[in-house]
Amino acid sequence: MKENKFLLKVGDFIVNFRYLFLSIFILLTVICGININNTKVNYDITSYLPNDTETKEGMEIMEKEFGELNQMQVLITDISYDKALEKVEQIKNIKNVKNVSFDNNKNYYKNNNALIIIELGNVNNSIRDSVKKDVEKIVADSNYYIYVENEDNAVGGVNTILALIVAIIIIVLLLTSKSYFNVIIAFFVFGISIILNMGSNFLLGEISYITKAIAIVLQFGLSLDYLIIFLNHYMKEVSDTDNLLLAVKKTVTKSIKEIFASSLTTIAGLMALVFMQLKIGGDIGIVMSKGIICSMLTVILLLPCLLIIFNKPIMKLQHRNFIPNTKRLSNIILNKHNQFENLFNPLRIKGLSTIPKYADNIFSNMKGFVESKIQRNKNWYSNNVEIKNINGINVGIYKENNKTYKVNTKCPHLGCSLIFNEKEKTW
């Protein structure tokens, strides 16, 4: 089947201008890398609630009655009440601290342990971190614990999940690729696409802390198949021709349809989140859709250039296929004949149904043996055939034309005694 002429032209264009695309990606990566920390992160999950919901209205009433819910809690152990009060007065003077709650009530002071609650108001991540550092300086001479509400530790398990995802991706790439160097290229491409996605979030103004935490993990998982599709096509094409540029062009032509189809399906599902009543769905949907687009463009436009540049180490570090051959399984599924089918067929031994056949064979052999004893020419047999015990071994002797032939009458296979076949003149 001939490839679509348009896709062939696209493949030619991408390969011919590969260094231009490489330069563009390097420039964009630098720009986005600089702006990763310039994206404002919203830690107030309630801000994504629709204004007309009862939950939102209740939160507003609570804030009016009890103040902002953005708090920092400081627990100081082994401290006197008076010294704790000194710490409280110092904390009140910190910039951006709206209120400090502490008194001699058992809810705040008990068994020489002081709990100080600090209200920060609606502040961003950098201001919160600055306040936390100032508080740590004040309580540095004591044993203390600080908990910041809505801080990154709310999704602290994401780092563990990310490490697990990376390990799984390495295993998947080793199983699906044919070169160890493909794993290195894969993470380089993933790294570029993640920097482009996370660094371009500043264009949105702000993102939620939940979106920031899960974006990298989801982008890894949702775009892995693009890379596998492209690398598998490349290894096949490069093995069929000695022309490296032609192999990469054909790889782009064959991969682009599959990658576009997969990415559009994923983007459609993510964009459905935009229509959620809870506005954080739109935040996640837009950022993740942008991440899929970044991954797709990185694979299609940047990966061909990397494969051409690093073709030698890719070929040098090839490994055997770790996935076992499934041809036999596919033959069974497709109902195709396999030459080993009868050998591995568990029904090749028919069980009880074969007993009459084996009994008939045994009876025929016994019948032939008896007939050979009865119908034998006794005179000829006694003159030409005899069995002697020589040194404890039964030796069959047959004489013909003044020649004597001797053989051990013990069967070398089953250990039974041999008899002489008068018609064939053999034992």
XYZ file of C-alpha atoms in Angstrom:
427
model
C 0.000 0.000 0.000
C 1.391 3.398 -0.988
C 1.671 6.005 1.747
C -0.377 9.184 1.451
C 1.539 11.713 -0.680
C 0.836 14.486 1.815
C 2.332 12.467 4.673
C 5.372 11.680 2.520
C 5.892 15.412 1.996
C 5.502 16.012 5.737
C 8.139 13.358 6.448
C 10.503 14.929 3.912
C 9.960 18.398 5.381
C 10.570 17.333 8.981
C 13.755 15.405 8.142
C 15.137 18.030 5.736
C 14.630 20.846 8.266
C 15.532 18.767 11.322
C 18.199 21.148 12.606
C 15.780 24.064 12.382
C 13.316 22.171 14.573
C 16.130 21.240 16.961
C 17.087 24.922 17.327
C 13.456 25.944 17.900
C 13.001 23.316 20.611
C 16.227 24.323 22.354
C 15.119 27.982 22.370
C 11.612 27.146 23.643
C 13.032 24.833 26.312
C 15.282 27.596 27.648
C 12.417 30.113 27.706
C 9.983 27.708 29.384
C 12.647 26.502 31.831
C 13.163 30.077 32.998
C 9.408 30.628 33.439
C 8.578 27.417 35.306
C 8.830 29.167 38.676
C 7.043 32.295 37.400
C 3.706 30.498 37.263
C 1.427 31.464 40.129
C 0.126 28.457 42.070
C -3.307 28.688 43.683
C -3.459 26.751 46.945
C -7.041 27.788 47.734
C -9.127 24.890 46.457
C -12.328 26.676 47.484
C -11.715 29.381 44.882
C -12.663 26.845 42.206
C -16.140 26.321 43.641
C -19.050 27.861 41.680
C -20.236 31.066 43.358
C -23.867 29.914 43.556
C -23.210 26.676 45.474
C -24.135 26.292 49.120
C -20.600 25.104 49.890
C -19.131 28.365 48.535
C -21.643 30.451 50.435
C -20.901 28.538 53.648
C -17.155 29.058 53.204
C -17.677 32.801 52.783
C -19.721 32.957 55.984
C -17.005 31.059 57.890
C -14.332 33.437 56.599
C -16.352 36.455 57.721
C -16.927 34.976 61.179
C -13.582 33.274 61.803
C -11.200 34.859 59.313
C -9.246 33.372 56.415
C -8.694 29.620 56.466
C -5.103 29.913 55.235
C -3.249 29.003 58.394
C 0.114 27.971 59.708
C 0.349 25.938 62.916
C 3.458 25.913 65.087
C 3.913 23.389 67.920
C 6.726 24.188 70.383
C 7.652 21.526 72.961
C 9.277 21.933 76.399
C 8.604 25.652 76.686
C 7.163 27.763 79.493
C 3.987 29.765 78.976
C 5.746 33.118 79.386
C 8.432 32.254 76.871
C 5.730 31.057 74.453
C 4.029 34.451 74.790
C 7.316 36.132 73.815
C 7.439 34.006 70.701
C 3.826 34.936 69.877
C 4.579 38.684 70.114
C 7.553 38.297 67.797
C 5.469 36.333 65.294
C 2.777 39.040 65.262
C 5.349 41.505 63.957
C 6.136 39.367 60.892
C 4.970 40.928 57.636
C 1.832 39.364 56.078
C 0.767 37.741 59.376
C -2.886 38.667 59.795
C -3.580 37.246 63.248
C -2.008 34.928 65.871
C -4.128 32.759 68.209
C -2.654 31.637 71.556
C -3.626 31.791 75.251
C -3.440 29.769 78.454
C -6.335 27.549 77.346
C -5.610 23.805 77.280
C -6.328 23.834 73.559
C -3.227 25.981 73.065
C -0.981 25.193 76.032
C -0.705 21.838 77.772
C 2.123 19.921 79.503
C 4.703 22.578 78.529
C 3.693 22.283 74.857
C 2.489 25.402 73.051
C 0.322 25.416 69.907
C 0.398 28.722 68.014
C -2.049 29.250 65.135
C -1.036 31.874 62.570
C -3.536 33.281 60.052
C -1.919 34.450 56.818
C -4.886 35.588 54.763
C -4.950 35.075 50.995
C -1.249 34.907 50.122
C 0.670 33.167 47.359
C 3.251 30.425 47.708
C 6.315 32.704 47.829
C 4.853 34.878 50.608
C 3.874 31.790 52.586
C 7.407 30.435 52.310
C 8.828 33.785 53.428
C 6.585 33.845 56.512
C 7.531 30.276 57.331
C 11.250 31.108 57.212
C 10.727 34.093 59.551
C 8.798 31.901 62.005
C 11.544 29.266 61.915
C 14.129 31.927 62.851
C 12.045 32.953 65.885
C 11.543 29.413 67.223
C 14.976 28.096 66.167
C 16.187 27.850 69.796
C 13.355 25.406 70.677
C 12.054 22.050 69.553
C 9.273 22.815 67.084
C 7.050 21.429 64.327
C 5.418 23.558 61.614
C 2.399 22.591 59.552
C 1.324 24.849 56.678
C -2.224 24.308 55.454
C -2.599 23.863 51.695
C 1.154 23.463 51.248
C 2.795 21.012 48.873
C 2.690 18.275 51.497
C -1.013 17.931 50.703
C 0.169 15.998 47.653
C 3.464 14.776 49.071
C 2.864 11.246 47.809
C 3.132 12.438 44.218
C 6.945 12.242 44.299
C 6.712 8.580 45.260
C 4.198 7.968 42.483
C 6.456 9.780 40.008
C 9.423 7.582 40.977
C 7.237 4.494 40.531
C 6.047 5.735 37.121
C 9.645 6.304 36.007
C 10.586 2.747 37.032
C 7.576 1.315 35.180
C 8.388 3.360 32.063
C 11.982 2.060 32.061
C 10.694 -1.524 32.219
C 8.134 -0.885 29.461
C 10.745 0.734 27.206
C 13.172 -2.144 27.728
C 10.452 -4.626 26.806
C 9.136 -2.732 23.790
C 12.343 -1.258 22.347
C 15.331 -2.990 20.783
C 18.132 -0.742 22.054
C 19.215 0.358 25.531
C 19.994 3.821 24.183
C 16.321 4.279 23.285
C 15.597 4.595 27.015
C 18.000 7.558 27.263
C 16.455 9.236 24.210
C 12.966 8.604 25.611
C 13.640 10.430 28.874
C 15.355 13.268 27.007
C 12.247 13.725 24.859
C 9.969 13.395 27.895
C 12.039 15.997 29.757
C 11.794 18.502 26.903
C 8.023 18.041 26.559
C 7.452 18.385 30.324
C 9.532 21.582 30.516
C 7.578 23.020 27.578
C 4.266 22.200 29.239
C 5.073 23.309 32.786
C 7.034 26.362 31.643
C 4.218 27.601 29.406
C 1.702 27.583 32.268
C 2.613 31.206 33.059
C 0.541 32.105 29.985
C -2.551 30.898 31.888
C -1.924 33.274 34.796
C -2.155 30.625 37.517
C -2.769 26.915 38.034
C -3.958 24.956 41.056
C -1.492 23.139 43.273
C -3.287 19.894 42.419
C -2.740 20.446 38.694
C 0.925 21.235 39.300
C 1.346 18.045 41.321
C -0.290 15.608 38.903
C 0.612 17.161 35.523
C 4.029 15.504 35.159
C 2.792 12.067 36.225
C -0.180 12.137 33.851
C 1.873 13.500 30.964
C 4.330 10.620 31.414
C 1.604 8.006 31.367
C -0.649 9.439 28.665
C 2.061 10.127 26.071
C 4.285 7.059 26.463
C 2.637 5.249 23.555
C 3.642 8.028 21.098
C 7.290 7.313 21.783
C 6.876 3.531 21.580
C 5.031 3.790 18.246
C 7.731 5.992 16.727
C 10.708 3.957 18.010
C 9.232 0.650 16.849
C 8.629 1.997 13.342
C 12.158 3.421 13.297
C 13.864 0.146 14.298
C 11.914 -1.707 11.595
C 12.632 0.815 8.844
C 16.323 1.207 9.691
C 16.764 -2.574 9.458
C 15.210 -2.653 5.972
C 17.454 -0.059 4.339
C 20.981 1.334 4.554
C 19.728 4.880 3.864
C 19.265 6.409 7.343
C 17.446 9.551 6.151
C 15.028 7.481 4.092
C 14.344 5.230 7.080
C 13.531 8.220 9.313
C 11.316 9.787 6.630
C 9.330 6.561 6.308
C 9.135 6.354 10.112
C 7.596 9.828 10.327
C 5.152 9.019 7.512
C 3.950 5.786 9.141
C 3.902 7.053 12.741
C 2.223 10.409 12.328
C -1.280 9.020 11.659
C -1.189 6.674 14.643
C 0.191 9.320 17.002
C -2.341 11.951 15.894
C -5.223 9.507 16.327
C -4.082 8.538 19.811
C -3.428 12.135 20.922
C -6.741 13.491 19.627
C -8.617 10.805 21.551
C -6.748 11.703 24.744
C -7.231 15.459 24.267
C -10.966 14.987 23.686
C -11.269 13.145 26.979
C -9.249 15.757 28.883
C -11.156 18.692 27.400
C -14.371 17.173 28.736
C -13.067 18.199 32.183
C -13.434 21.855 31.139
C -17.217 21.498 31.386
C -17.112 20.368 35.031
C -19.049 22.546 37.466
C -15.996 22.487 39.728
C -13.653 24.886 37.927
C -10.519 22.947 38.820
C -11.587 20.421 36.159
C -11.044 23.056 33.508
C -7.666 23.908 35.016
C -6.546 20.255 34.853
C -8.078 19.690 31.407
C -6.356 22.670 29.762
C -2.927 22.025 31.295
C -2.990 18.308 30.497
C -4.268 18.848 26.940
C -1.413 21.287 26.433
C 0.956 18.637 27.815
C -0.310 16.037 25.311
C 0.212 18.503 22.457
C 3.749 19.230 23.684
C 4.544 15.508 23.865
C 3.073 14.847 20.417
C 4.990 17.694 18.749
C 8.221 16.763 20.531
C 8.015 13.177 19.301
C 7.073 14.075 15.722
C 9.356 17.105 15.229
C 12.313 16.622 17.596
C 12.722 12.860 17.877
C 13.617 12.325 14.166
C 16.610 14.655 14.527
C 17.769 12.869 17.703
C 17.503 9.463 16.035
C 19.673 10.632 13.137
C 22.259 12.193 15.470
C 22.445 9.199 17.826
C 21.945 6.412 15.299
C 25.375 4.847 15.994
C 24.922 4.343 19.780
C 21.352 3.154 19.146
C 22.588 0.440 16.783
C 25.581 -0.402 18.974
C 23.503 -0.875 22.130
C 20.836 -3.112 20.606
C 19.572 -5.963 22.774
C 17.572 -9.102 22.177
C 13.806 -9.043 22.280
C 12.723 -9.569 25.903
C 9.127 -10.366 24.929
C 8.679 -14.087 24.083
C 7.522 -15.072 20.608
C 3.719 -15.149 20.558
C 3.381 -16.635 17.072
C 1.957 -19.899 18.386
C -0.632 -18.041 20.435
C -1.577 -15.896 17.437
C -1.914 -19.034 15.286
C -4.351 -20.485 17.791
C -6.347 -17.233 17.934
C -6.427 -16.961 14.130
C -7.105 -20.713 13.768
C -3.959 -21.222 11.688
C -2.211 -24.586 11.375
C 1.018 -24.968 13.311
C 3.553 -27.686 12.553
C 3.947 -28.425 16.259
C 0.207 -28.592 16.916
C -0.007 -32.406 17.159
C 3.111 -32.604 19.328
C 1.790 -30.184 21.951
C -1.837 -31.259 21.717
C -2.813 -32.609 25.165
C -5.359 -34.899 23.430
C -2.688 -36.688 21.390
C -3.003 -39.607 23.857
C -6.591 -40.787 23.741
C -6.634 -42.526 27.100
C -9.019 -45.454 27.574
C -10.203 -45.319 23.971
C -6.768 -46.535 22.789
C -6.691 -49.673 25.005
C -8.433 -51.935 22.414
C -5.922 -50.857 19.752
C -2.916 -51.607 21.977
C -4.487 -54.944 23.036
C -4.954 -55.937 19.408
C -1.284 -55.176 18.656
C -0.136 -57.255 21.611
C -2.383 -60.153 20.585
C -1.049 -60.043 16.984
C 2.548 -60.164 18.233
C 1.803 -63.105 20.549
C 0.033 -64.909 17.737
C 3.023 -64.458 15.434
C 5.376 -65.707 18.142
C 3.326 -68.859 18.774
C 2.939 -69.594 15.065
C 6.690 -69.264 14.568
C 7.216 -71.936 17.211
C 4.627 -74.341 15.784
C 5.231 -73.978 12.031
C 9.026 -74.005 12.225
C 10.946 -76.564 10.093
C 12.390 -78.506 12.981
C 15.036 -80.344 10.973
C 16.412 -77.260 9.330
C 16.220 -75.277 12.558
C 18.096 -77.895 14.600
C 20.884 -78.099 11.984
C 21.370 -74.352 11.456
C 20.186 -72.510 14.580
C 21.077 -73.002 18.203
C 21.442 -71.037 21.437
C 24.485 -71.631 23.650
C 25.463 -70.208 27.012
C 28.974 -68.829 26.637
C 30.532 -67.282 29.753
C 27.099 -66.714 31.249
C 25.700 -65.056 28.099
C 23.081 -66.652 25.855
C 24.496 -66.521 22.305
C 22.362 -67.161 19.244
C 24.219 -69.059 16.492
C 23.086 -69.209 12.877
C 24.927 -71.249 10.183
C 24.614 -70.618 6.464
C 26.905 -71.494 3.491
C 29.635 -72.755 5.781
C 29.578 -69.445 7.676
C 28.638 -68.982 11.324
C 26.899 -65.861 12.675
C 26.710 -65.148 16.407
C 24.535 -62.611 18.267
C 23.615 -61.868 21.885
C 20.020 -63.036 22.232
C 19.264 -60.412 24.845
C 17.368 -57.452 23.326
C 19.450 -54.275 23.839
C 16.283 -52.156 24.171
C 13.796 -54.037 26.329
C 16.043 -56.759 27.755
C 13.846 -59.651 26.582
C 15.059 -62.787 24.731
C 15.293 -62.764 20.926
C 13.921 -65.505 18.660
C 15.100 -66.455 15.179
C 12.948 -65.366 12.202
C 13.245 -68.334 9.833
C 11.802 -66.463 6.836
C 14.033 -63.364 7.068
C 16.993 -65.231 8.577
C 17.357 -62.630 11.333
C 17.067 -62.577 15.110
